[in-house]
Short mmCIF file of C-alpha atoms in Angstrom, two decimals:
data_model
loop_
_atom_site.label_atom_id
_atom_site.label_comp_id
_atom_site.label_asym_id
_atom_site.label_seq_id
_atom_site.Cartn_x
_atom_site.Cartn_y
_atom_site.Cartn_z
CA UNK A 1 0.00 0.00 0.00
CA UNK A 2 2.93 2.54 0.54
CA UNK A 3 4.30 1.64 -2.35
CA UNK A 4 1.15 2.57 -4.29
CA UNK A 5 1.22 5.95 -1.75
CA UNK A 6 4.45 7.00 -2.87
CA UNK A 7 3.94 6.42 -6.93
CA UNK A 8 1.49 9.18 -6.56
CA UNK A 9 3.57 11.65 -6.26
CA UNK A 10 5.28 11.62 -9.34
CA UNK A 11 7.48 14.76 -11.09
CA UNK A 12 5.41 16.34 -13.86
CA UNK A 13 5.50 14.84 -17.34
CA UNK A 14 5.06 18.93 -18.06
CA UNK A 15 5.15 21.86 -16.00
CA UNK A 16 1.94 23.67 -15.14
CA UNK A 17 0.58 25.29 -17.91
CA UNK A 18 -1.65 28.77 -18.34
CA UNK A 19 -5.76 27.55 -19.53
CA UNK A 20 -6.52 28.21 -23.12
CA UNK A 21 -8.48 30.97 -24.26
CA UNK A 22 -9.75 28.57 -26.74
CA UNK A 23 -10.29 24.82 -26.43
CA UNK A 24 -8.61 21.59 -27.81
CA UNK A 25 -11.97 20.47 -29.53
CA UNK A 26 -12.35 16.50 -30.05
CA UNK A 27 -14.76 15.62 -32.66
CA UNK A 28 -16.82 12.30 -31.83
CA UNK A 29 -14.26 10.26 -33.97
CA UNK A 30 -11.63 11.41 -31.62
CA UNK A 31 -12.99 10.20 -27.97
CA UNK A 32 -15.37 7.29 -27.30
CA UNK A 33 -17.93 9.19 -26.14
CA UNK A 34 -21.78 8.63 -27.10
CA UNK A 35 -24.86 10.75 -26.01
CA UNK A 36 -27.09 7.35 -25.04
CA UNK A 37 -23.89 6.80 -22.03
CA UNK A 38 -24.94 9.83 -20.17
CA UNK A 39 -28.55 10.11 -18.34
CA UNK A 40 -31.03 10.80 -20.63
CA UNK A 41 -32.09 13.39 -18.19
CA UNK A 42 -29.08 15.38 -17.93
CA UNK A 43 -28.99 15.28 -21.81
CA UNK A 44 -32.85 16.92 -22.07
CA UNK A 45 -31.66 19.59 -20.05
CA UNK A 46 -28.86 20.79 -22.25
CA UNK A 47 -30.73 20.32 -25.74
CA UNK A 48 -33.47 22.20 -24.12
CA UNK A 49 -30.87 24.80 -22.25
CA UNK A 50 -29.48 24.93 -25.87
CA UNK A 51 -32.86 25.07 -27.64
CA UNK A 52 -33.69 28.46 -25.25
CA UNK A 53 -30.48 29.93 -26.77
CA UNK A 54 -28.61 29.02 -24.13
CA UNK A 55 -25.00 27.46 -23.96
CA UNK A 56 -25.06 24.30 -22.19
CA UNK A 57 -22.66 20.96 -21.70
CA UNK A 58 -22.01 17.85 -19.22
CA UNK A 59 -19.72 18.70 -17.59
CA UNK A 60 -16.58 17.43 -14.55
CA UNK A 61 -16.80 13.99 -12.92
CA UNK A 62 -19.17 12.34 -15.38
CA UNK A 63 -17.17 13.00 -18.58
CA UNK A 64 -13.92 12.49 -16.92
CA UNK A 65 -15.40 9.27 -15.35
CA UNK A 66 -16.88 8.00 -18.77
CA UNK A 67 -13.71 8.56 -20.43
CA UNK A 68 -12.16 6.21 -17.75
CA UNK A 69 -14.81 3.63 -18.16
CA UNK A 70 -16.40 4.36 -14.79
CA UNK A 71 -20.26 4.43 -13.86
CA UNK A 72 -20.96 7.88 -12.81
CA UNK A 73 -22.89 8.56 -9.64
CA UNK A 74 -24.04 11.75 -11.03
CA UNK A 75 -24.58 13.90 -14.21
CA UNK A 76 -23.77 17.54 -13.85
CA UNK A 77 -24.59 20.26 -16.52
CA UNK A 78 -22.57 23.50 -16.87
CA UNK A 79 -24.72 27.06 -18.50
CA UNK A 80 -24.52 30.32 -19.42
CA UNK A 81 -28.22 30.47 -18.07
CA UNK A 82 -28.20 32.25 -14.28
CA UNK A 83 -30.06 29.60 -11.81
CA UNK A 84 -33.14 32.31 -11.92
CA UNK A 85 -32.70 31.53 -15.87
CA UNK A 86 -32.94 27.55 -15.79
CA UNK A 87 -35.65 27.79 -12.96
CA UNK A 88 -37.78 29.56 -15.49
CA UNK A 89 -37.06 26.65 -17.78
CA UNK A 90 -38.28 23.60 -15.55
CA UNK A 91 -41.06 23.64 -13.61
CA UNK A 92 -39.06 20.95 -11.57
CA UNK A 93 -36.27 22.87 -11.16
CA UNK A 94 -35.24 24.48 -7.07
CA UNK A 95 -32.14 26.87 -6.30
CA UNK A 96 -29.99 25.72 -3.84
CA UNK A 97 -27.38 27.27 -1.93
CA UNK A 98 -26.05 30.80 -0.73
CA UNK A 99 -22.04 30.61 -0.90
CA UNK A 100 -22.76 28.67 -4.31
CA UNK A 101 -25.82 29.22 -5.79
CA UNK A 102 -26.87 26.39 -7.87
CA UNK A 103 -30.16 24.53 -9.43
CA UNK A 104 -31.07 21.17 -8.64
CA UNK A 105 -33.88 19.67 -11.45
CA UNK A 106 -35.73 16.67 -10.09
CA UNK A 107 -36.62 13.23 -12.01
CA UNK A 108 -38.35 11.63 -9.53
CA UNK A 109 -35.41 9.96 -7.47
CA UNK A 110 -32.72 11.10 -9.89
CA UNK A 111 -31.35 14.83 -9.28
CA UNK A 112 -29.74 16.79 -12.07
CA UNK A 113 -27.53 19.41 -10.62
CA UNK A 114 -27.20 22.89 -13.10
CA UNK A 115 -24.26 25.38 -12.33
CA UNK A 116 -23.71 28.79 -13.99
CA UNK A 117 -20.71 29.39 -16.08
CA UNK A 118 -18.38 30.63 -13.28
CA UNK A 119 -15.70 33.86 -13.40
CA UNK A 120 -13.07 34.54 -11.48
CA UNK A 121 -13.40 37.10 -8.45
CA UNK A 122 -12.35 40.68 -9.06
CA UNK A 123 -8.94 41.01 -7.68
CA UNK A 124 -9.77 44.47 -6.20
CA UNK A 125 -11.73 44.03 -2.98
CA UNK A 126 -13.57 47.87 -3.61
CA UNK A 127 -14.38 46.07 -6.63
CA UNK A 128 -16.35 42.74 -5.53
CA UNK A 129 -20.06 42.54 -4.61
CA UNK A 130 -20.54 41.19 -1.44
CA UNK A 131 -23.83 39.73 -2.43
CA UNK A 132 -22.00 37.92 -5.39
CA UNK A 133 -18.56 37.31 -4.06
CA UNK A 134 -16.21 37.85 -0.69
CA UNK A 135 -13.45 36.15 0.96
CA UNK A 136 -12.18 35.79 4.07
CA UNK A 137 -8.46 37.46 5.34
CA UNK A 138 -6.96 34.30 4.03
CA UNK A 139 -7.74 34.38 0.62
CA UNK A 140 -10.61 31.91 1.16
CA UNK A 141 -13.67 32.04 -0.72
CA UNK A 142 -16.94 32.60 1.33
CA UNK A 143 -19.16 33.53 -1.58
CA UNK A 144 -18.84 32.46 -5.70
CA UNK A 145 -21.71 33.64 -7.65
CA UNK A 146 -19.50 35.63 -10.18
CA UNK A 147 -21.09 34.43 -13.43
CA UNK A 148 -18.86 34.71 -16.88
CA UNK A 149 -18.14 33.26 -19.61
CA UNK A 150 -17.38 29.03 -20.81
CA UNK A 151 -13.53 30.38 -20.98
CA UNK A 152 -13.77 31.60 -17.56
CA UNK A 153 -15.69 28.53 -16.06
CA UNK A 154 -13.17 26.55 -17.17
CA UNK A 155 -10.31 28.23 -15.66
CA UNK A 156 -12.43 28.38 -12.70
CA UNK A 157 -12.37 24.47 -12.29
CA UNK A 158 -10.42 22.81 -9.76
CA UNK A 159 -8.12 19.98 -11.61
CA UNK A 160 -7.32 19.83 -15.26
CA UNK A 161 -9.21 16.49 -15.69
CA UNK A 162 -12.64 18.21 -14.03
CA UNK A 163 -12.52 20.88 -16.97
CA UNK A 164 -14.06 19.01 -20.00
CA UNK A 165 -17.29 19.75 -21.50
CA UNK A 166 -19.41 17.48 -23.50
CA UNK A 167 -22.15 18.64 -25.66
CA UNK A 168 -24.18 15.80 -26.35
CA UNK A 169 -25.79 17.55 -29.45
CA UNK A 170 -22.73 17.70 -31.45
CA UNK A 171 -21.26 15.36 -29.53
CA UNK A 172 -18.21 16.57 -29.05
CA UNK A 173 -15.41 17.61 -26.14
CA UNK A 174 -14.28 20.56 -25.16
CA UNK A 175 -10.91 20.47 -23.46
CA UNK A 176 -9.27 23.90 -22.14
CA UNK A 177 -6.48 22.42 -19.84
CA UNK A 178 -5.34 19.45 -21.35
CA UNK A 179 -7.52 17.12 -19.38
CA UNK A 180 -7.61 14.71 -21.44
CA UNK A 181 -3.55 14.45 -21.56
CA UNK A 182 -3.88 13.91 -17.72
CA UNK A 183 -6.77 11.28 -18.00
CA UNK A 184 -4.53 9.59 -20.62
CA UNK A 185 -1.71 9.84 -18.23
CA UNK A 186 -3.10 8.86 -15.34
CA UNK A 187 -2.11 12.73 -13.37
CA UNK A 188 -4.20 15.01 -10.86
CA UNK A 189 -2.96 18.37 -11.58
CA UNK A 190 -4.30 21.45 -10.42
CA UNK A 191 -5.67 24.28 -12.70
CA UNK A 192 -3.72 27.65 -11.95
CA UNK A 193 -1.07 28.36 -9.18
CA UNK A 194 -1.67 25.97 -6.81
CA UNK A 195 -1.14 27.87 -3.49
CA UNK A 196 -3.79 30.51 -4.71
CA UNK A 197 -5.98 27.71 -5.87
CA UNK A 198 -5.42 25.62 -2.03
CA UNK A 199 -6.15 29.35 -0.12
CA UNK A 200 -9.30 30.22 -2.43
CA UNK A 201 -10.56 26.60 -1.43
CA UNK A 202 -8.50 24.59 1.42
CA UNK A 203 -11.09 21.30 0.56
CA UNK A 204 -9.26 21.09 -3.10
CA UNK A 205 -6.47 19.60 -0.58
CA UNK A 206 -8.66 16.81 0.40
CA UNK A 207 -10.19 16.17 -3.21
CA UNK A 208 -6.85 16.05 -4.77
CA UNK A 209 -6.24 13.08 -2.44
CA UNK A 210 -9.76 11.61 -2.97
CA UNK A 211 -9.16 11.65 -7.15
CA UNK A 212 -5.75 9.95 -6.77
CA UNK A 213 -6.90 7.31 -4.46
CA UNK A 214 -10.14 6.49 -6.20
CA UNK A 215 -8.39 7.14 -9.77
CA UNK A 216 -5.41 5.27 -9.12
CA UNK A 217 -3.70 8.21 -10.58
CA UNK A 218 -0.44 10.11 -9.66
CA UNK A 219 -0.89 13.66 -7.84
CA UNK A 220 1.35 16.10 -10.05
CA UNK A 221 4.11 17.56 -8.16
CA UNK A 222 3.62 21.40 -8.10
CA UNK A 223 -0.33 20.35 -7.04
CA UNK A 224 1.35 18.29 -4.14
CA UNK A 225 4.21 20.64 -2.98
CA UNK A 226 2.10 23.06 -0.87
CA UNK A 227 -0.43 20.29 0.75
CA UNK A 228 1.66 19.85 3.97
CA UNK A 229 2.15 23.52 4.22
CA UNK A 230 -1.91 24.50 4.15
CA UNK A 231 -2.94 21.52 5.53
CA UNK A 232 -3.85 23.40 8.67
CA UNK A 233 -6.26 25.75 6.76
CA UNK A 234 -8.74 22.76 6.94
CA UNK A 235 -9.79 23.69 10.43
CA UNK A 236 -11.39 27.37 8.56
CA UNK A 237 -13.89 24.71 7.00
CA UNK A 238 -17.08 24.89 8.30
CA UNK A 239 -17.52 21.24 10.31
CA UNK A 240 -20.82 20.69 8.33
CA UNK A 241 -19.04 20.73 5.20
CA UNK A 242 -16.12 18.49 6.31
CA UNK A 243 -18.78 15.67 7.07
CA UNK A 244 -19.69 15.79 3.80
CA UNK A 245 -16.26 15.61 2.45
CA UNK A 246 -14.98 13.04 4.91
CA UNK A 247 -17.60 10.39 4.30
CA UNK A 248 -16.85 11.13 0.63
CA UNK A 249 -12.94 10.38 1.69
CA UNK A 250 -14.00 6.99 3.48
CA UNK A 251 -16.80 5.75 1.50
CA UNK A 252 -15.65 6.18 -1.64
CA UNK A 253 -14.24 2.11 -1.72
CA UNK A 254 -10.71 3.22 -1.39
CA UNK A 255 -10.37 4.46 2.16
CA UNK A 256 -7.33 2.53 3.42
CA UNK A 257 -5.13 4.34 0.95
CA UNK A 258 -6.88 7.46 1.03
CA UNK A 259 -6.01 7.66 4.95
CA UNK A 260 -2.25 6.67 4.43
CA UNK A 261 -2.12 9.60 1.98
CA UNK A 262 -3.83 11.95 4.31
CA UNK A 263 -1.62 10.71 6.72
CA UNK A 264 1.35 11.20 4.83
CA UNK A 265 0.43 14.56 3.95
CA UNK A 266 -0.50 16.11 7.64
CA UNK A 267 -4.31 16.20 6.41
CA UNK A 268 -5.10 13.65 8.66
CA UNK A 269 -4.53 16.01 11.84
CA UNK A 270 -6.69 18.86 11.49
CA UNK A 271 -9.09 16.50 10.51
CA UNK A 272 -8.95 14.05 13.84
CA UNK A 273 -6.88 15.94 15.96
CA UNK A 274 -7.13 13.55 18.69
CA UNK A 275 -6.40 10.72 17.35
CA UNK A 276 -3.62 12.15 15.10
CA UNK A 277 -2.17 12.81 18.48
CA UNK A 278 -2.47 8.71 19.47
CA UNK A 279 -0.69 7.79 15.69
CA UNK A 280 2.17 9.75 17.25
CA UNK A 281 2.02 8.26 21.25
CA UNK A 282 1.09 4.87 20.07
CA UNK A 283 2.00 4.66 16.10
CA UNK A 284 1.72 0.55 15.49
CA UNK A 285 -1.72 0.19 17.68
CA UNK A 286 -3.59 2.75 16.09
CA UNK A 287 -2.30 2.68 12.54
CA UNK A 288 -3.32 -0.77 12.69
CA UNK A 289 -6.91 -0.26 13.96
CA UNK A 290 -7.60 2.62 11.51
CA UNK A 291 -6.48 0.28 8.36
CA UNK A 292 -8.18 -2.78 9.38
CA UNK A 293 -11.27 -0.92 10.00
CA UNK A 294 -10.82 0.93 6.62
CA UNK A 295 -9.77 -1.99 4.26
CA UNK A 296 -12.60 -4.27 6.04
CA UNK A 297 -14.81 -1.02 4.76
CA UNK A 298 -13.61 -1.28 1.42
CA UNK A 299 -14.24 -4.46 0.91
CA UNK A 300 -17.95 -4.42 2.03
CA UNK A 301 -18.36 -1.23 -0.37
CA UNK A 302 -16.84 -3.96 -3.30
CA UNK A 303 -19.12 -6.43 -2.49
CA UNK A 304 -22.36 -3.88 -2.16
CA UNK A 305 -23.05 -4.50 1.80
CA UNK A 306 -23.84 -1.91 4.04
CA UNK A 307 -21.62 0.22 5.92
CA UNK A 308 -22.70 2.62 8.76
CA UNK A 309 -20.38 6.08 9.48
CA UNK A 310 -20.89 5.24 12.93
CA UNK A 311 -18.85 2.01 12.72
CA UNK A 312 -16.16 3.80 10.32
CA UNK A 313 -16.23 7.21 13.11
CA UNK A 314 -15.86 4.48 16.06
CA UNK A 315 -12.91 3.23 14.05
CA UNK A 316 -11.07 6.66 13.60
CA UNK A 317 -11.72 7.92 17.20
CA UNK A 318 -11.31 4.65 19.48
CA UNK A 319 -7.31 4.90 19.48
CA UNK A 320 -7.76 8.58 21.50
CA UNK A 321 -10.62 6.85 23.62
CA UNK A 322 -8.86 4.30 26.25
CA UNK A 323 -5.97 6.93 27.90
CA UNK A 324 -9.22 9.43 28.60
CA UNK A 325 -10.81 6.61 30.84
CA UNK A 326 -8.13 5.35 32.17
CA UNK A 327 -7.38 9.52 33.26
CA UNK A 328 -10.99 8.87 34.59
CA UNK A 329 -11.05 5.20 36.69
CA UNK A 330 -7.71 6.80 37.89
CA UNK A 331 -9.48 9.42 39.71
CA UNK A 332 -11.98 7.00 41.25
CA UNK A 333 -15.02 6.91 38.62
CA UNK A 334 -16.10 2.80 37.53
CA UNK A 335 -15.39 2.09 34.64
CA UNK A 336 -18.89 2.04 32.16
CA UNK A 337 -19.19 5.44 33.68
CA UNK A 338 -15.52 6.72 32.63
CA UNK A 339 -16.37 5.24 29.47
CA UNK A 340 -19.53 7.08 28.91
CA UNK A 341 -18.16 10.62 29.99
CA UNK A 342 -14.82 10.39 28.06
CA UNK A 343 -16.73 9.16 25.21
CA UNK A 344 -18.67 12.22 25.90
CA UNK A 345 -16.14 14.52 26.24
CA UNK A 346 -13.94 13.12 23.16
CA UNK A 347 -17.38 13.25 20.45
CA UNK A 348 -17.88 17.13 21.69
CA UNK A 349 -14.20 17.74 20.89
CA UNK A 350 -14.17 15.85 18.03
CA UNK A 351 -17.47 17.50 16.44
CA UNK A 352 -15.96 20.97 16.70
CA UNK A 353 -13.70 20.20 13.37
CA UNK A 354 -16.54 17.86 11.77
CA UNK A 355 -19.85 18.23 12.19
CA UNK A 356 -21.21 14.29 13.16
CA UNK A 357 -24.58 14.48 13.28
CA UNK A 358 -26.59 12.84 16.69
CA UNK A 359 -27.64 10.47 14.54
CA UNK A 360 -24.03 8.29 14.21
CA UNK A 361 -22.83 9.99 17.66
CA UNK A 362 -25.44 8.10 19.43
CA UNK A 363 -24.44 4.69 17.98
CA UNK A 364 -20.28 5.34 17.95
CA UNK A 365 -21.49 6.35 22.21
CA UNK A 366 -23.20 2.59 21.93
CA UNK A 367 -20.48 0.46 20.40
CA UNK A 368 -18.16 1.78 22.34
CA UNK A 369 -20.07 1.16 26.02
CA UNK A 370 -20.69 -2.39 24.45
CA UNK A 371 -17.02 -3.05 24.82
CA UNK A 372 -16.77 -2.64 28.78
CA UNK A 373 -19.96 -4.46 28.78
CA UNK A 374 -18.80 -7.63 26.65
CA UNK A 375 -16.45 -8.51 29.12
CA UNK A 376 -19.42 -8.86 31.96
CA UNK A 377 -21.33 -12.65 30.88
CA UNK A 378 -21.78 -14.07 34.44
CA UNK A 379 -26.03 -15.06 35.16
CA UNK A 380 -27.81 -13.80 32.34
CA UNK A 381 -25.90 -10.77 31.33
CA UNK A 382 -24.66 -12.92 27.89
CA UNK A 383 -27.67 -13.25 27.02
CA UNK A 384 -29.11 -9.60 27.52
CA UNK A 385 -26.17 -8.63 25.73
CA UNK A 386 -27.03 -11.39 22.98
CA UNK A 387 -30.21 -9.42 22.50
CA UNK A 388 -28.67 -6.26 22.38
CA UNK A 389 -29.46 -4.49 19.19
CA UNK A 390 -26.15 -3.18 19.03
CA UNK A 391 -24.37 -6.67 19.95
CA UNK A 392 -23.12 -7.26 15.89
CA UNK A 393 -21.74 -3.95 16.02
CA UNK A 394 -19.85 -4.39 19.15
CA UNK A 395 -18.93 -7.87 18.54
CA UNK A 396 -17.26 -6.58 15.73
CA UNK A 397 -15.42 -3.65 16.97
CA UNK A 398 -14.17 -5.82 19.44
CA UNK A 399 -12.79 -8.38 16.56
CA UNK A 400 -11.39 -5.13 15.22
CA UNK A 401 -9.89 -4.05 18.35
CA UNK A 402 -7.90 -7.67 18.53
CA UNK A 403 -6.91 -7.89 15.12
CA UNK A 404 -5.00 -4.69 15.68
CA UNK A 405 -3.28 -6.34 18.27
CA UNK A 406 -5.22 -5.42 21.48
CA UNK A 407 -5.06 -8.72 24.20
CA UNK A 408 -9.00 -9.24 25.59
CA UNK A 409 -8.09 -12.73 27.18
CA UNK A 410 -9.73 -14.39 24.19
CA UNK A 411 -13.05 -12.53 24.95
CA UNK A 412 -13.68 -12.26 20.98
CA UNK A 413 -13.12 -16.09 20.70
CA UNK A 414 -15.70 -16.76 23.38
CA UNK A 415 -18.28 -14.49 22.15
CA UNK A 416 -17.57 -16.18 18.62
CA UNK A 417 -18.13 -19.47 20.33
CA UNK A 418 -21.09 -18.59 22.54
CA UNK A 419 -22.92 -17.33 19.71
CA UNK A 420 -22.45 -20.60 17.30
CA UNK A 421 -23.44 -23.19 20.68
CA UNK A 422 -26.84 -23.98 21.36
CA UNK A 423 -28.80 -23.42 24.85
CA UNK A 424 -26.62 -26.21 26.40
CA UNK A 425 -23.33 -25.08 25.53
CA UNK A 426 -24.31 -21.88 26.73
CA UNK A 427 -25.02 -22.81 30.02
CA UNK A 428 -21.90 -24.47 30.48
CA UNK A 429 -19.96 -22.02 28.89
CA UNK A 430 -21.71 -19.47 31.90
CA UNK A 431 -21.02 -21.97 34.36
CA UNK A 432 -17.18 -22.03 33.46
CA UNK A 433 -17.10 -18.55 34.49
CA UNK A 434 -18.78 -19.16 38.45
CA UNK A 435 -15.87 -17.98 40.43
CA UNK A 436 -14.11 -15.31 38.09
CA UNK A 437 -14.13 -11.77 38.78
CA UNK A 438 -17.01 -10.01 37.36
CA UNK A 439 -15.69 -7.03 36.55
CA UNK A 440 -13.43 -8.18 33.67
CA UNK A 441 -15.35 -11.54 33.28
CA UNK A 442 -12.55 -13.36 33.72
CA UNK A 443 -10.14 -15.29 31.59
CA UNK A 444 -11.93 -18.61 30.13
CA UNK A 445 -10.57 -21.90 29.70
CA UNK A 446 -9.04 -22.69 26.25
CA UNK A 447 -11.89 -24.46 24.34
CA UNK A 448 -11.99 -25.56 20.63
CA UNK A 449 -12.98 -23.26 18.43
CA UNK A 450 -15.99 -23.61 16.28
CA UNK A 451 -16.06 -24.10 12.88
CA UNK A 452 -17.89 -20.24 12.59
CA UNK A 453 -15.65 -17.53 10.69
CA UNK A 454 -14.94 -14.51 12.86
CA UNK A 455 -16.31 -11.62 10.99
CA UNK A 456 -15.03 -8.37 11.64
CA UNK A 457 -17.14 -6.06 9.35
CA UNK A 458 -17.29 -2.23 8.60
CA UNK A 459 -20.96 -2.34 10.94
CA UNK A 460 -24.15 -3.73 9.83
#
């Protein structure tokens, strides 16, 4: 996997280049592109954009990931129409968005989203429009609704390989950066002088990364240079906005590699601050628990079974989790209760830089208590906890937390077991307990293991 890390960041096979005023154009004979590929939705919406007099093209991730032969998850259209303009067009049609105004057009289930050509911001500030554009003292971008022309859009994308416009109509592609060079050549390279670029828009950090690992493609290296540098502009992002982009990170199929690289490039701290500070107290344990939680995540994406962000935000956080309670039981408190209020205290902190809504806080707060409960089986406690809606889920953190190396006396072995015997087995398995200290449940005697596979999953 490290070796795959450190290919992406590869010396240019050119050095960044100025946008063209005017675009490579690739006739249908030249790409193999065809109109019936793309949602027949998205492809109403420009011919009827372009039948209002209107320019209008598909535009980003779904060319780019057609050229690739990828399935795109969505179909975006770029226009010189305003979003007031397009509105008027489709009765279906809703504007969305303040910092980035934009229209979404429904088909029942299936959302087109509709941008406006985009210009660059005046670089006066007497001469920008607060209601159009503004930026913060960093050079960040709080507000882009400076509409221009297709030129300017384009130089307003992020990455060469995001700035290609297909126009179903005439079928054709319209290429101002020499995206399709870097598709070709497998290289994520930023449009424009990269610092500038990484201060208008700190997230471009994080989707650089995201590209290269999904991609498999090599991170050009004046795009790369500055990452470790900025990296600690991420914590200007709004938290509600890094949720989105870190379950886009993490759920994208290719999160073990995407956290090495974050890693590697100090993204990974202003992110998880916490538990960027246990990689660097205790490096092996939690590197360990982060990557087997990430590639058992991957894998479930591959084979289309569920994952939960609750399970995957357990994962990331858990390596900060066990010197807080121990700080805790050390000052007298039991331990389910130290769990519960350093659980507590480490979800508040960790919310502050990404914005986990209560509905996957409340389950991470769950799976966690269930591992200083899994230990207690004496009487009947096994099988409350057997009943436990969130038993699978802590069953298999705690297979996680073993695989990375943590010793639990063969507790995930006995669960493993207990759950495969039948009411018999059970009982004696209780019985073998009688005398142990209930606190920690005790250490059982060796027994043969059952034929079951351990399964330590990404959460069901």
């Amino acid at each position: 996997m490290l070796k795959k890390l450190f290919q992406s960041f590869r010396t240019p096979l050119r050095r960044t280049q100025h946008i063209r005023s005017t675009p490579e154009v690739l006739n249908s004979g030249q790409h193999s592109l065809q109109k019936a590929q793309f949602s027949r939705y998205a492809v109403n919406i420009v011919e009827r954009l372009q039948s209002a007099g209107y320019q209008a093209y598909l535009v980003g991730g779904c060319v780019r990931d057609m050229l690739l032969g990828i399935t795109p998850k969505d179909f975006d259209v770029a226009t010189s129409a305003t979003p007031e303009q397009v509105r008027a067009e489709f009765r279906n049609a809703r504007i969305i968005g303040r910092r980035f105004k934009l229209v979404h057009i429904h088909f029942g289930r299936e959302i087109i989203e509709v941008a406006t050509f985009r210009a660059n911001h005046p670089q006066n500030e007497d001469d920008e429009d607060s209601n159009q554009s503004s930026r913060n003292e960093s050079g960040r971008i709080l507000r882009d609704n400076v509409y221009g022309t297709l030129e300017e859009d384009a130089q307003r994308r992020d990455f060469t390989i995001n700035a290609l416009y297909y126009d179903p109509v005439s079928e054709r592609i319209l290429d101002y950066a020499n995206g399709v060079h870097d598709i070709r050549n497998h290289l994520i390279r930023l449009i424009g002088d990269p610092v500038q670029r990484y201060q208008e828009d700190p997230v471009r950090m994080l989707r650089a990364v995201r590209f290269a690992a999904k991609l498999n493609f090599g991170i050009e290296k004046h795009t790369v240079q500055p990452i470790r540098d900025l990296a600690p502009m991420l914590r200007e992002i709004p938290s509600a906005r890094l949720f989105e982009e870190v379950l886009k990170l993490f759920l994208s199929g290719h999160g073990a590699i995407t956290y090495e690289m974050l890693v590697d490039l100090q993204l990974f701290e202003p992110l998880f601050p916490a538990s960027a500070d246990a990689l660097e107290h205790n490096p092996e344990y939690t590197h360990t628990l982060i990557s087997e939680a990430l590639t058992n995540t991957d894998l479930r994406i591959k084979q289309n079974k569920p994952v939960t962000p609750a399970f995957l935000f357990a994962a990331l956080l858990w390596p900060a989790l066990p010197a807080r309670v121990l700080r805790l039981q050390e000052r007298g408190m039991p331990p389910i209760p130290a769990m519960q209020e350093a659980a507590h205290e480490l979800i508040a902190e960790q919310c502050q830089r990404i914005a986990i809504p209560k509905r996957f806080t409340m389950p991470i707060r769950e799976i966690w208590d269930m591992q200083e409960r899994l230990p207690r089986r004496s009487g009947k406690r096994a099988d409350l906890l057997l009943d436990n809606p969130r038993f699978r889920a802590g069953y298999d953190f705690l297979l996680l937390r073993e695989s990375a190396g943590e010793q639990t006396d063969g507790l995930g072995e006995w669960w493993t077991d207990y759950q495969d015997a039948n009411d018999s087995g059970r009982r004696d398995m209780i019985r073998e307990l009688s005398g142990k200290d209930d606190g920690t449940g005790g250490a059982p005697r060796k027994r043969r293991r059952s034929n079951a596979k351990r399964k330590s999953a990404a959460g069901e």
